[in-house]
Structures are given as structure tokens and as C-alpha cells.
mmCIF file with all atom_site columns, C-alpha atoms in Angstrom:
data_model
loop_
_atom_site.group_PDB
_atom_site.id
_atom_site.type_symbol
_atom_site.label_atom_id
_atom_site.label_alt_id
_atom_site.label_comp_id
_atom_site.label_asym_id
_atom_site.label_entity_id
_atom_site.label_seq_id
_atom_site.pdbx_PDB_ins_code
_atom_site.Cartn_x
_atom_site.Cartn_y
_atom_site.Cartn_z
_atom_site.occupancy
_atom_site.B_iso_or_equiv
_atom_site.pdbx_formal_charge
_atom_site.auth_seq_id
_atom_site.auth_comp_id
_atom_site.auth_asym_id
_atom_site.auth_atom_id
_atom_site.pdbx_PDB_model_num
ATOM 1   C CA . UNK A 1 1   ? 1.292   -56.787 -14.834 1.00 75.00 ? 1   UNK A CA 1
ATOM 2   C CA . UNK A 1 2   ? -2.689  -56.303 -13.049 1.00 78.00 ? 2   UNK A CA 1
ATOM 3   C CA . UNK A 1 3   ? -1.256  -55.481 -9.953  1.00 80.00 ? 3   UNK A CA 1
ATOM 4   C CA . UNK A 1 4   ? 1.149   -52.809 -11.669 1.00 75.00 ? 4   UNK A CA 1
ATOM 5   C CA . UNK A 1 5   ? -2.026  -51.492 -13.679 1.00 75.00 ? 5   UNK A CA 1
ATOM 6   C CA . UNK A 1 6   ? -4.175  -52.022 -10.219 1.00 74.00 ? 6   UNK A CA 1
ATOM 7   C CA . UNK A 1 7   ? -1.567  -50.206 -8.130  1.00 79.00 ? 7   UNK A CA 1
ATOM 8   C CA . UNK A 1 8   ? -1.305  -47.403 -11.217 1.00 79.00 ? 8   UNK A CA 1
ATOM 9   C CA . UNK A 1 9   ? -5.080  -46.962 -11.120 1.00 77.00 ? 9   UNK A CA 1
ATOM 10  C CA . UNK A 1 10  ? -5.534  -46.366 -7.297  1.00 75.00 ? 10  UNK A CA 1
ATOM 11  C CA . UNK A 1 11  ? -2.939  -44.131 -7.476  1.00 77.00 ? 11  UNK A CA 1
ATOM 12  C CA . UNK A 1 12  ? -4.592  -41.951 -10.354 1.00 79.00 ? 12  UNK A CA 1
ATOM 13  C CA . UNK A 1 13  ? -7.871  -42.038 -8.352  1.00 81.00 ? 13  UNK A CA 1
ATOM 14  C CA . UNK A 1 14  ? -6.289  -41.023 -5.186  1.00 76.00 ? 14  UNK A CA 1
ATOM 15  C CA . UNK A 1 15  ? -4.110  -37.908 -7.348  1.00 77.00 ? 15  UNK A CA 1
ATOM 16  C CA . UNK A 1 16  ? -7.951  -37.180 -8.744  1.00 75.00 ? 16  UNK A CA 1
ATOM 17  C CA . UNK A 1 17  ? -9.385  -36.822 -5.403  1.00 73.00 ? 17  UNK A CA 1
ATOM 18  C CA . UNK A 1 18  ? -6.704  -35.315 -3.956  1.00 74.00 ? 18  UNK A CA 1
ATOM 19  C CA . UNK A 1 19  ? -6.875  -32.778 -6.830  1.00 74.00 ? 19  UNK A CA 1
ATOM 20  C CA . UNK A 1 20  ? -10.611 -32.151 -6.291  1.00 72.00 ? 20  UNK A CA 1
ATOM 21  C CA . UNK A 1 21  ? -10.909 -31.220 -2.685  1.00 74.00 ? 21  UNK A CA 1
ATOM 22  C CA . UNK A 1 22  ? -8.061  -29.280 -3.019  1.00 74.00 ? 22  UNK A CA 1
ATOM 23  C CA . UNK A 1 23  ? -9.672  -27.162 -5.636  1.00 76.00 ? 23  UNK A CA 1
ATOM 24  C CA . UNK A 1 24  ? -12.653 -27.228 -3.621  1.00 72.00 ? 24  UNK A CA 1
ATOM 25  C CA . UNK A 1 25  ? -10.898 -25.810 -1.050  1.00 67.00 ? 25  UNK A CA 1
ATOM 26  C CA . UNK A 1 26  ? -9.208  -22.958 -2.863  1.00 71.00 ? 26  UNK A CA 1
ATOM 27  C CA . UNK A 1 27  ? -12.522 -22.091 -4.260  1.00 69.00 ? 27  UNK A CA 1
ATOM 28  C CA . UNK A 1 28  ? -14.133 -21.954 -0.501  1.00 65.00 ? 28  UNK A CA 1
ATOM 29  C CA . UNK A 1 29  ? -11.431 -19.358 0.168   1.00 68.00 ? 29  UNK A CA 1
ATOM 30  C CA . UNK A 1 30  ? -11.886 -17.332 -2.441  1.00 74.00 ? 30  UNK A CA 1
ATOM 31  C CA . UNK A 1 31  ? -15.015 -15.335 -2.255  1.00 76.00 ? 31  UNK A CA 1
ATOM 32  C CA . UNK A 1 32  ? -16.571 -12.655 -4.190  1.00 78.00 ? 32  UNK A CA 1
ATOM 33  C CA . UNK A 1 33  ? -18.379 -9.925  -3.266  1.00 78.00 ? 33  UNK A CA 1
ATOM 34  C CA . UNK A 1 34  ? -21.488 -7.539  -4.071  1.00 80.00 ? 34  UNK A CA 1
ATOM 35  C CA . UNK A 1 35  ? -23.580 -5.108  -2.762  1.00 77.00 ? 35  UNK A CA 1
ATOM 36  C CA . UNK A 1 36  ? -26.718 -6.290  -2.299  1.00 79.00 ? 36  UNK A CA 1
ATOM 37  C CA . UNK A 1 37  ? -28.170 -2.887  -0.691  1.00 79.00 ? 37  UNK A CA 1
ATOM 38  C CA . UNK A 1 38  ? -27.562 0.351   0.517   1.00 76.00 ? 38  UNK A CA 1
ATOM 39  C CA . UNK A 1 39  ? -29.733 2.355   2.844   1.00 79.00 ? 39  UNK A CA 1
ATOM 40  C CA . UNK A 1 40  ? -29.159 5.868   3.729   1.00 78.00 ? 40  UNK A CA 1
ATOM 41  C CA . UNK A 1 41  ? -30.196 5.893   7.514   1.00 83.00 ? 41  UNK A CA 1
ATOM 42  C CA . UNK A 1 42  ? -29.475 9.428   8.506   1.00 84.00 ? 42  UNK A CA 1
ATOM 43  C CA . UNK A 1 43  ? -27.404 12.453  7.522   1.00 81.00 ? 43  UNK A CA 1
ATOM 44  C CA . UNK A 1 44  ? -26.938 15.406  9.744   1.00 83.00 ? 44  UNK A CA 1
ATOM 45  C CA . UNK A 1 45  ? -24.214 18.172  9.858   1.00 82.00 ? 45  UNK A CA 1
ATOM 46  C CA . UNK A 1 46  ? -21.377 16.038  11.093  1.00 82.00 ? 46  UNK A CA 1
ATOM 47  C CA . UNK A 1 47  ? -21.925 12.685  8.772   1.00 78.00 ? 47  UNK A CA 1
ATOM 48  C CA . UNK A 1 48  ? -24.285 10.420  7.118   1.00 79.00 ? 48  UNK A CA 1
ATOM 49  C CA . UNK A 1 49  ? -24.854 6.826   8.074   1.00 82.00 ? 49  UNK A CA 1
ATOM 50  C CA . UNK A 1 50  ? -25.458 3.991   5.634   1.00 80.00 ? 50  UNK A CA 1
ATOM 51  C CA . UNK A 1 51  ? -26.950 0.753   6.209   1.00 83.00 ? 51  UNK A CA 1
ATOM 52  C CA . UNK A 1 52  ? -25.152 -2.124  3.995   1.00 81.00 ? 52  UNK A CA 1
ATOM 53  C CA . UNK A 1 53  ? -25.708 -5.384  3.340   1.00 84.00 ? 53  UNK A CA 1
ATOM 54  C CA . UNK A 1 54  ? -22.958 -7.472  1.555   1.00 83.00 ? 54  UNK A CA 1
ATOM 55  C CA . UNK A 1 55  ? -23.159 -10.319 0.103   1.00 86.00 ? 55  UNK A CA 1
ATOM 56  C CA . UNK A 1 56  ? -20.268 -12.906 -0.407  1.00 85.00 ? 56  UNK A CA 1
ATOM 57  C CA . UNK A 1 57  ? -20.299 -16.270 -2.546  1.00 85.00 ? 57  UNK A CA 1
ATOM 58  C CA . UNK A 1 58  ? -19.349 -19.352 -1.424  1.00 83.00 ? 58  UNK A CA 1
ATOM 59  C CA . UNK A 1 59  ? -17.739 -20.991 -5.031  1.00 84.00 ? 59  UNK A CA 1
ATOM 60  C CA . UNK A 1 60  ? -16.993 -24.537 -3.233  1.00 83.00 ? 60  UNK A CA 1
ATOM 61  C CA . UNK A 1 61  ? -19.354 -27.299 -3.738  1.00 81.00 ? 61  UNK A CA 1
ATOM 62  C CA . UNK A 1 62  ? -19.116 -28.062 -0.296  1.00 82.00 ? 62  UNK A CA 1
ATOM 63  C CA . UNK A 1 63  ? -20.710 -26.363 2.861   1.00 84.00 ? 63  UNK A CA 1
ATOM 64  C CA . UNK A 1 64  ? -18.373 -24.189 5.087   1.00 85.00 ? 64  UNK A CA 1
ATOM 65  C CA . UNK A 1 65  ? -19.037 -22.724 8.678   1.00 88.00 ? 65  UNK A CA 1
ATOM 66  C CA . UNK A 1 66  ? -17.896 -19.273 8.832   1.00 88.00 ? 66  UNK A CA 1
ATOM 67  C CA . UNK A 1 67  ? -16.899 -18.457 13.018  1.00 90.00 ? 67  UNK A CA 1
ATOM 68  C CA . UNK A 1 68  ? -16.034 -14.490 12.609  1.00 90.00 ? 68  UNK A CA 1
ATOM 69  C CA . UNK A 1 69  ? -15.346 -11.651 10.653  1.00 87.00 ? 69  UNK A CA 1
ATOM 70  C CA . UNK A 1 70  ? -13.769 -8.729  10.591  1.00 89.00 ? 70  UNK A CA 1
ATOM 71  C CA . UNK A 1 71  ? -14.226 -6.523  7.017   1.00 86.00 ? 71  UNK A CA 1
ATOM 72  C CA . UNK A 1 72  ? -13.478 -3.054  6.708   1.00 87.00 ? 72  UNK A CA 1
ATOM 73  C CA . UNK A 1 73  ? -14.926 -1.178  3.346   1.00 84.00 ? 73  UNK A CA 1
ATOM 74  C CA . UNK A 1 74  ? -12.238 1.707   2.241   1.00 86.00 ? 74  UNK A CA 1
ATOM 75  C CA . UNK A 1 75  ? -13.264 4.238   -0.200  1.00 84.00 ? 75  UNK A CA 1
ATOM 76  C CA . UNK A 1 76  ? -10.552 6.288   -2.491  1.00 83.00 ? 76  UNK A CA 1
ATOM 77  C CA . UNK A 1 77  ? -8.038  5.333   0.776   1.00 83.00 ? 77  UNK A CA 1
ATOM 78  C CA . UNK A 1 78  ? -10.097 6.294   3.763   1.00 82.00 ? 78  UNK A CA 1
ATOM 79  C CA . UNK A 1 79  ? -12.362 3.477   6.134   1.00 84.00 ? 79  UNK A CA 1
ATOM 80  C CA . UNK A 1 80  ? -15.849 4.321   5.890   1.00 80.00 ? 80  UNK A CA 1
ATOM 81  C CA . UNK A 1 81  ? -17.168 1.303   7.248   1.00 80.00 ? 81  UNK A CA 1
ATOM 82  C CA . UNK A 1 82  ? -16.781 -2.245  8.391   1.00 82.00 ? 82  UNK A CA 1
ATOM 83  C CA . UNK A 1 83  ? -18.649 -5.634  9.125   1.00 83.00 ? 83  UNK A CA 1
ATOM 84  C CA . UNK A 1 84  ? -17.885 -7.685  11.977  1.00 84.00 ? 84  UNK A CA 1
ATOM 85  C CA . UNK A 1 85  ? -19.145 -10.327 13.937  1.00 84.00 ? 85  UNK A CA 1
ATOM 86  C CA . UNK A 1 86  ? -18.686 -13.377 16.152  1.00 86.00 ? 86  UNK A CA 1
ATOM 87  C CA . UNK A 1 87  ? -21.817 -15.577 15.866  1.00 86.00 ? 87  UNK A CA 1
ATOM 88  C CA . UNK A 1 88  ? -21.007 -19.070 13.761  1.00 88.00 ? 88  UNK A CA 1
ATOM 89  C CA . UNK A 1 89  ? -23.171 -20.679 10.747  1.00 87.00 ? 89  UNK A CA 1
ATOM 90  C CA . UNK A 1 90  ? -22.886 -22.897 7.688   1.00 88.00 ? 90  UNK A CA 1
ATOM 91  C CA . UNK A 1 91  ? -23.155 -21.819 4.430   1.00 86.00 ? 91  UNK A CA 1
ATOM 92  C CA . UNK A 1 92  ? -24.423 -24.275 1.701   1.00 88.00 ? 92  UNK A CA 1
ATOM 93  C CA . UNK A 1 93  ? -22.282 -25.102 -1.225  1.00 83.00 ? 93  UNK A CA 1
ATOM 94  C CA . UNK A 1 94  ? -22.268 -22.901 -4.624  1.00 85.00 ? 94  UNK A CA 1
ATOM 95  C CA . UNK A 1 95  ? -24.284 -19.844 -2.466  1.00 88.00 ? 95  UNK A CA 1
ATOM 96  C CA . UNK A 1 96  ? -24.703 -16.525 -1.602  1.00 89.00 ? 96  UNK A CA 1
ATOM 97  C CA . UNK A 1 97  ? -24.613 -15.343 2.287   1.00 85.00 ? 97  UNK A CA 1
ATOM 98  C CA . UNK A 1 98  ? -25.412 -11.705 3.605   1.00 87.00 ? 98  UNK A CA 1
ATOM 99  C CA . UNK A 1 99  ? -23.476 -9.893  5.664   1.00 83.00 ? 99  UNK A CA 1
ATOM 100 C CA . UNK A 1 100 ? -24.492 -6.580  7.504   1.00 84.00 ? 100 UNK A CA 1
ATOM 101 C CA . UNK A 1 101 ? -22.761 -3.635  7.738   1.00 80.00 ? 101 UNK A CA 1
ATOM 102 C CA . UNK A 1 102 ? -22.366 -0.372  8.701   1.00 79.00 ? 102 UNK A CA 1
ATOM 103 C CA . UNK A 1 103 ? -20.969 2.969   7.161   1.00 78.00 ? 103 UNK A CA 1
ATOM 104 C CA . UNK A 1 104 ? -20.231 6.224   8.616   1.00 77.00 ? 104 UNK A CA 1
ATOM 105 C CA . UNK A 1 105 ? -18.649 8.995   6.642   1.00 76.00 ? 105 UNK A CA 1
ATOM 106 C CA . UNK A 1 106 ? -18.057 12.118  8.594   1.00 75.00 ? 106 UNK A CA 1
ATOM 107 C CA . UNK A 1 107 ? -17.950 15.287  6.736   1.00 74.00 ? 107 UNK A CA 1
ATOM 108 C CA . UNK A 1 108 ? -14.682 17.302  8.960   1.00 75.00 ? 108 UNK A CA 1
ATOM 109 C CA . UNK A 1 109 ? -11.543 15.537  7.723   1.00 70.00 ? 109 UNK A CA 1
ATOM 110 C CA . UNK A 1 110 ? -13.514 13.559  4.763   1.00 67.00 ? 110 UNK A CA 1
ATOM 111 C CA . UNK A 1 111 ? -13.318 16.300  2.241   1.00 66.00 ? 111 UNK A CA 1
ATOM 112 C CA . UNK A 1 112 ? -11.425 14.301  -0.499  1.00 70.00 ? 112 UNK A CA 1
ATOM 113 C CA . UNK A 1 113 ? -13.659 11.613  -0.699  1.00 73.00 ? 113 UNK A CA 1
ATOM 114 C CA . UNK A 1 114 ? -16.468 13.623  -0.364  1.00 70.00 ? 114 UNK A CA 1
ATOM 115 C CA . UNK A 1 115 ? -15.547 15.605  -3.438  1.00 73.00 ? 115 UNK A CA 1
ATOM 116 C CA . UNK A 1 116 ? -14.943 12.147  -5.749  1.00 77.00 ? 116 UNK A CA 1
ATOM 117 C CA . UNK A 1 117 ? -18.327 11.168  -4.054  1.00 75.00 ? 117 UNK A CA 1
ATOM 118 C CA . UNK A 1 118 ? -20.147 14.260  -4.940  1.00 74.00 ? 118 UNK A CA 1
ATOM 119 C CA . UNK A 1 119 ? -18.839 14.060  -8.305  1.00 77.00 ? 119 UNK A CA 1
ATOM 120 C CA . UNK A 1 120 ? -19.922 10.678  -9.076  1.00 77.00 ? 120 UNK A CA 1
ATOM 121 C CA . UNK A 1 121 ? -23.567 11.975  -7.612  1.00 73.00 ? 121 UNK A CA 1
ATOM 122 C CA . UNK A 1 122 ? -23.813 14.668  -10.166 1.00 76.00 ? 122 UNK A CA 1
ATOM 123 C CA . UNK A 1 123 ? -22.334 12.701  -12.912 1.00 77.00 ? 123 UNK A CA 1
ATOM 124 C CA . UNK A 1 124 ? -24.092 9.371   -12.023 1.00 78.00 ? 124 UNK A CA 1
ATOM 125 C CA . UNK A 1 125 ? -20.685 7.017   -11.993 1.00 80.00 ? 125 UNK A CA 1
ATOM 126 C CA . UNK A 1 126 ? -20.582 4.193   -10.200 1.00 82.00 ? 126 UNK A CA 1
ATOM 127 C CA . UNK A 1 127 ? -19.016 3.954   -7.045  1.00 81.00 ? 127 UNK A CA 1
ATOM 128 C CA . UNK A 1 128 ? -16.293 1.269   -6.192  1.00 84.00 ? 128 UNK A CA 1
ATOM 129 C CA . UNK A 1 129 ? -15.185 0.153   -2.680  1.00 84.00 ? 129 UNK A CA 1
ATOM 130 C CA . UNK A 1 130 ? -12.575 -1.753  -1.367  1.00 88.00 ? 130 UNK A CA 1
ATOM 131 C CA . UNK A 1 131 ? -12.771 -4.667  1.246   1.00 85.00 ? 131 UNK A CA 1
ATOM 132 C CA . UNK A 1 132 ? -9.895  -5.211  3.605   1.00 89.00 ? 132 UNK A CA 1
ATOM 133 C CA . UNK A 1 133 ? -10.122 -7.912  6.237   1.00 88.00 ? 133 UNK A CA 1
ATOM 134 C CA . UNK A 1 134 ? -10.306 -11.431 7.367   1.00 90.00 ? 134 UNK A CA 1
ATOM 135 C CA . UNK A 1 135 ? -12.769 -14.544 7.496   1.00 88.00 ? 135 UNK A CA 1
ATOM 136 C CA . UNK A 1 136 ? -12.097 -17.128 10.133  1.00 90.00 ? 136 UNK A CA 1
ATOM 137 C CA . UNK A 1 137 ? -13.707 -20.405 8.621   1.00 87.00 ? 137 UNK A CA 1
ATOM 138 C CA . UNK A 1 138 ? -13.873 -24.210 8.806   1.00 87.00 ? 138 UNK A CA 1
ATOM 139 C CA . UNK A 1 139 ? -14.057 -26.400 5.415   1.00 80.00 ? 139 UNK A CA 1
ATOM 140 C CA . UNK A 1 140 ? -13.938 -29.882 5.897   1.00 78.00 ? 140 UNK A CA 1
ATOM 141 C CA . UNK A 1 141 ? -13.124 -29.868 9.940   1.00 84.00 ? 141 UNK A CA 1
ATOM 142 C CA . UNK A 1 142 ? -9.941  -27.403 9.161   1.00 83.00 ? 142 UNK A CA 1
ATOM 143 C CA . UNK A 1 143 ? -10.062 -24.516 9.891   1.00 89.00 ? 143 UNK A CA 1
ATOM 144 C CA . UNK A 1 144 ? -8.819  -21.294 8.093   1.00 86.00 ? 144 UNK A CA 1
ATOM 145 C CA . UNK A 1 145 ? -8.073  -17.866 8.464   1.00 88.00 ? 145 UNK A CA 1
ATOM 146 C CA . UNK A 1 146 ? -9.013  -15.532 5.024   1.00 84.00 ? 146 UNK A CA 1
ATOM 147 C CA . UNK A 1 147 ? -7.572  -12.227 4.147   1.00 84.00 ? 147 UNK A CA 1
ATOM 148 C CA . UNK A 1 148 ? -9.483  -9.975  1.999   1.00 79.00 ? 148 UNK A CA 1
ATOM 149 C CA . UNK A 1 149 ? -7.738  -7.246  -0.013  1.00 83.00 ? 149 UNK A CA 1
ATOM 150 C CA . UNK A 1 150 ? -10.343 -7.200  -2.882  1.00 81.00 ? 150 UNK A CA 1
ATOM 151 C CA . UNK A 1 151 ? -10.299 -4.398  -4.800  1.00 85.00 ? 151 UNK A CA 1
ATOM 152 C CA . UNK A 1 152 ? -13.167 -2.338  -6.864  1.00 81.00 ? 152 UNK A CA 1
ATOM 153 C CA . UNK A 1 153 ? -16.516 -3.724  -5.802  1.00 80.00 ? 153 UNK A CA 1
ATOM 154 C CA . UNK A 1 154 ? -19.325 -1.892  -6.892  1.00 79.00 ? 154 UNK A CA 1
ATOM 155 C CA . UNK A 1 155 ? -21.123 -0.091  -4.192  1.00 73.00 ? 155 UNK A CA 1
ATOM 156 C CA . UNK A 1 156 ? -24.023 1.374   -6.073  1.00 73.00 ? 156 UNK A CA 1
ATOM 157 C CA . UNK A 1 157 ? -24.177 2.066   -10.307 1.00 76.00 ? 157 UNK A CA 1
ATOM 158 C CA . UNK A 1 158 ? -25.783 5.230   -9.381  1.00 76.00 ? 158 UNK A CA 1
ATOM 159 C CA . UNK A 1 159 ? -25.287 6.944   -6.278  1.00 72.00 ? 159 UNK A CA 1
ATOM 160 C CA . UNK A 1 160 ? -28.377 9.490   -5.904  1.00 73.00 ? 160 UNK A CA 1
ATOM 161 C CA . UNK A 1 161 ? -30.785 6.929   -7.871  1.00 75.00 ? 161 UNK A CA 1
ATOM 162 C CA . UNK A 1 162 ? -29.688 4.289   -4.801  1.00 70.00 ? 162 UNK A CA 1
ATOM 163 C CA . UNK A 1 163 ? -30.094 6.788   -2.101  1.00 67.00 ? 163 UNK A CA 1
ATOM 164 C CA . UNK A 1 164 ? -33.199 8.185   -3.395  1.00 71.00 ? 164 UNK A CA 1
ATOM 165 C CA . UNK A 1 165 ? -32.686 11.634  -4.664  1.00 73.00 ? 165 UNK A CA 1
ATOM 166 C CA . UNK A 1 166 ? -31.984 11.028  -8.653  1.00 73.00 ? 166 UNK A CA 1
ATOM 167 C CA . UNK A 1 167 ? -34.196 13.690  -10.046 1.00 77.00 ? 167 UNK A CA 1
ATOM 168 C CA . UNK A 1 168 ? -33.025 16.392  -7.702  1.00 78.00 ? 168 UNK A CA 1
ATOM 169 C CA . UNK A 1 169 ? -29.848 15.628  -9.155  1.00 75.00 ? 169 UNK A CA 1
ATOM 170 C CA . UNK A 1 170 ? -31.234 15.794  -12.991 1.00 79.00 ? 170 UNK A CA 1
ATOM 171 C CA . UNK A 1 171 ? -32.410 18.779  -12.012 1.00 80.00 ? 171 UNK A CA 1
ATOM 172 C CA . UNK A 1 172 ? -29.608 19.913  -10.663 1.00 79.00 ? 172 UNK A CA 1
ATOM 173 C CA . UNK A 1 173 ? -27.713 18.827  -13.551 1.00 78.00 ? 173 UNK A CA 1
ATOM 174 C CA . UNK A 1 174 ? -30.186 20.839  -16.459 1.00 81.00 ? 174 UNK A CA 1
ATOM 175 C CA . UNK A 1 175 ? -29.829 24.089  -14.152 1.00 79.00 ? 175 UNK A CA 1
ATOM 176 C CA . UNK A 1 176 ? -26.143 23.697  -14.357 1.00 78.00 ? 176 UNK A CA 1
ATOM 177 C CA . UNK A 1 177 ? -26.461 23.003  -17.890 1.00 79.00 ? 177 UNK A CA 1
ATOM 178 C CA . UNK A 1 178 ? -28.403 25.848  -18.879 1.00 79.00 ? 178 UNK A CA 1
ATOM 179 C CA . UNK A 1 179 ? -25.970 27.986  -16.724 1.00 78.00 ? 179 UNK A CA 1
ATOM 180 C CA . UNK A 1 180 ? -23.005 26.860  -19.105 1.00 80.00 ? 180 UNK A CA 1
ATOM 181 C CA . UNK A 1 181 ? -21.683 24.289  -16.470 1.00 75.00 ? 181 UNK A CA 1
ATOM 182 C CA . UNK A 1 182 ? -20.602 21.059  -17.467 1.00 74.00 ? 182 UNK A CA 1
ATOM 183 C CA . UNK A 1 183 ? -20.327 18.125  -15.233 1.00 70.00 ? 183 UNK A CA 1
#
């Protein structure tokens, strides 16, 4: 009867750790995301660039190594940016990591997303991206390939207040207002 009990026991200890690092590793392959900050770099008549950073948790306990990757950021259906990169390192358990990006929207050909994006200026909405991509990383010496199709992560609560020009736009706004226009 103790070696039945014995025998019962190991076998709920191994089913418990076998349970735990498997949730440790779904957790270390599902990541979330947030902008950390947004930089308009330059605008001229064909585009404006944006400097990005991103940054993604890490929900497992455990440390991972991230080798590459590859993110695009869509907006209302069209790419207007993406992260990528090939150099290796460990993030800690439970933690935050940055990751740099770029953005370029062109103005010829971008019209539709440069209305919705105008309109969230005036009206100060927040604007949500979308991240499409993988993550090649190793958790506990396997490795792993991630695909990201996260949907509605917030770029910035308030567009002109992030890039710098929110009273323009409130003053914008009252001469519209006075003129009868509502936004």
C-alpha cells in the first residue's frame, strides 16, 4: 500500500511540474504589447517619419533569449511600419523589453488612413495599431518560432498632444467651432 501511495505521489509531482513549465511556456509565447514612445522625426511633402519604440512583456517566470524579429505595425489595413532585427539577448523573467522601430507613412496612395488619422487629430481619439509578425525565441534550450496577429494596441491616446502640436489643434478646433463646424 506505501509503494502504491509512493508511486501515486511521484506521479502527481511529476503531472505538477509538468503542468508548470508548460504554462510557463505558453505564457513566454504570449506577449503583450505597448507603445512606449513615439517621435515625429520629419515630415515633408511626400511623408512623415516616426520614431517608435515598442515594448513587449515577457509573462513567463523564466528568462528567454529572443534571436530575431520581424514585426510589421498596420494601421486601418495599410503597413506603416515595422521592427526587425537579428542581434540575440535574454530577457529576464516577468519583464518588459524595448524594441525599436520605424514608421513611414507616405501621403500619395495613403489618403484613407490619412483621413481616419486626421480625424482622430482633430477629435483627440486614440489611435490603435495592429502588429503582424514573428519572434524567433529560445525558452528552456527549445527553440520557438511566434506569430503575432495582435490586434488594437494603442499607439498614442492623443495624437497631436504626442506629436507635439495639441494647442494648434484646440485652436483649430474653437475656430471651427465658432464657424458652426463640428468635429
Amino acid at each position: 500500500m506505501k509503494k502504491l501511495l509512493f508511486i501515486i505521489g511521484l506521479g502527481g509531482i511529476g503531472y505538477g511540474l509538468y503542468y508548470y513549465f508548460k504554462s510557463q511556456l505558453d505564457l513566454a509565447l504570449n506577449f503583450d504589447f505597448k507603445f512606449k514612445d513615439v517621435q515625429l522625426e520629419d515630415i515633408d511633402k511626400d511623408g512623415v517619419n516616426l520614431a517608435l519604440v515598442i515594448s513587449v512583456l515577457n509573462k513567463s517566470s523564466f528568462a528567454l533569449e529572443v534571436k530575431d524579429y520581424d514585426i510589421n505595425m498596420i494601421y486601418e489595413g495599410t503597413k506603416i511600419g515595422n521592427a526587425k532585427s537579428v542581434s540575440s539577448f535574454t530577457v529576464q523573467g516577468d519583464s518588459w523589453f524595448d524594441v525599436p522601430a520605424k514608421a513611414y507613412i507616405k501621403f500619395k496612395g495613403s489618403e484613407g488612413i490619412l483621413d481616419d488619422l486626421g480625424i482622430s487629430l482633430l477629435k483627440s481619439k486614440p489611435v490603435d495599431v495592429d502588429f503582424v509578425g514573428k519572434m524567433n525565441v529560445v525558452f528552456a534550450n527549445l527553440p520557438k518560432e511566434v506569430i503575432f496577429n495582435v490586434k488594437d494596441v494603442v499607439l498614442t491616446e492623443n495624437l497631436a498632444e504626442t506629436i507635439g502640436i495639441g494647442k494648434t489643434i484646440g485652436k483649430l478646433n474653437k475656430f471651427l467651432d465658432k464657424l458652426g463646424i463640428k468635429i
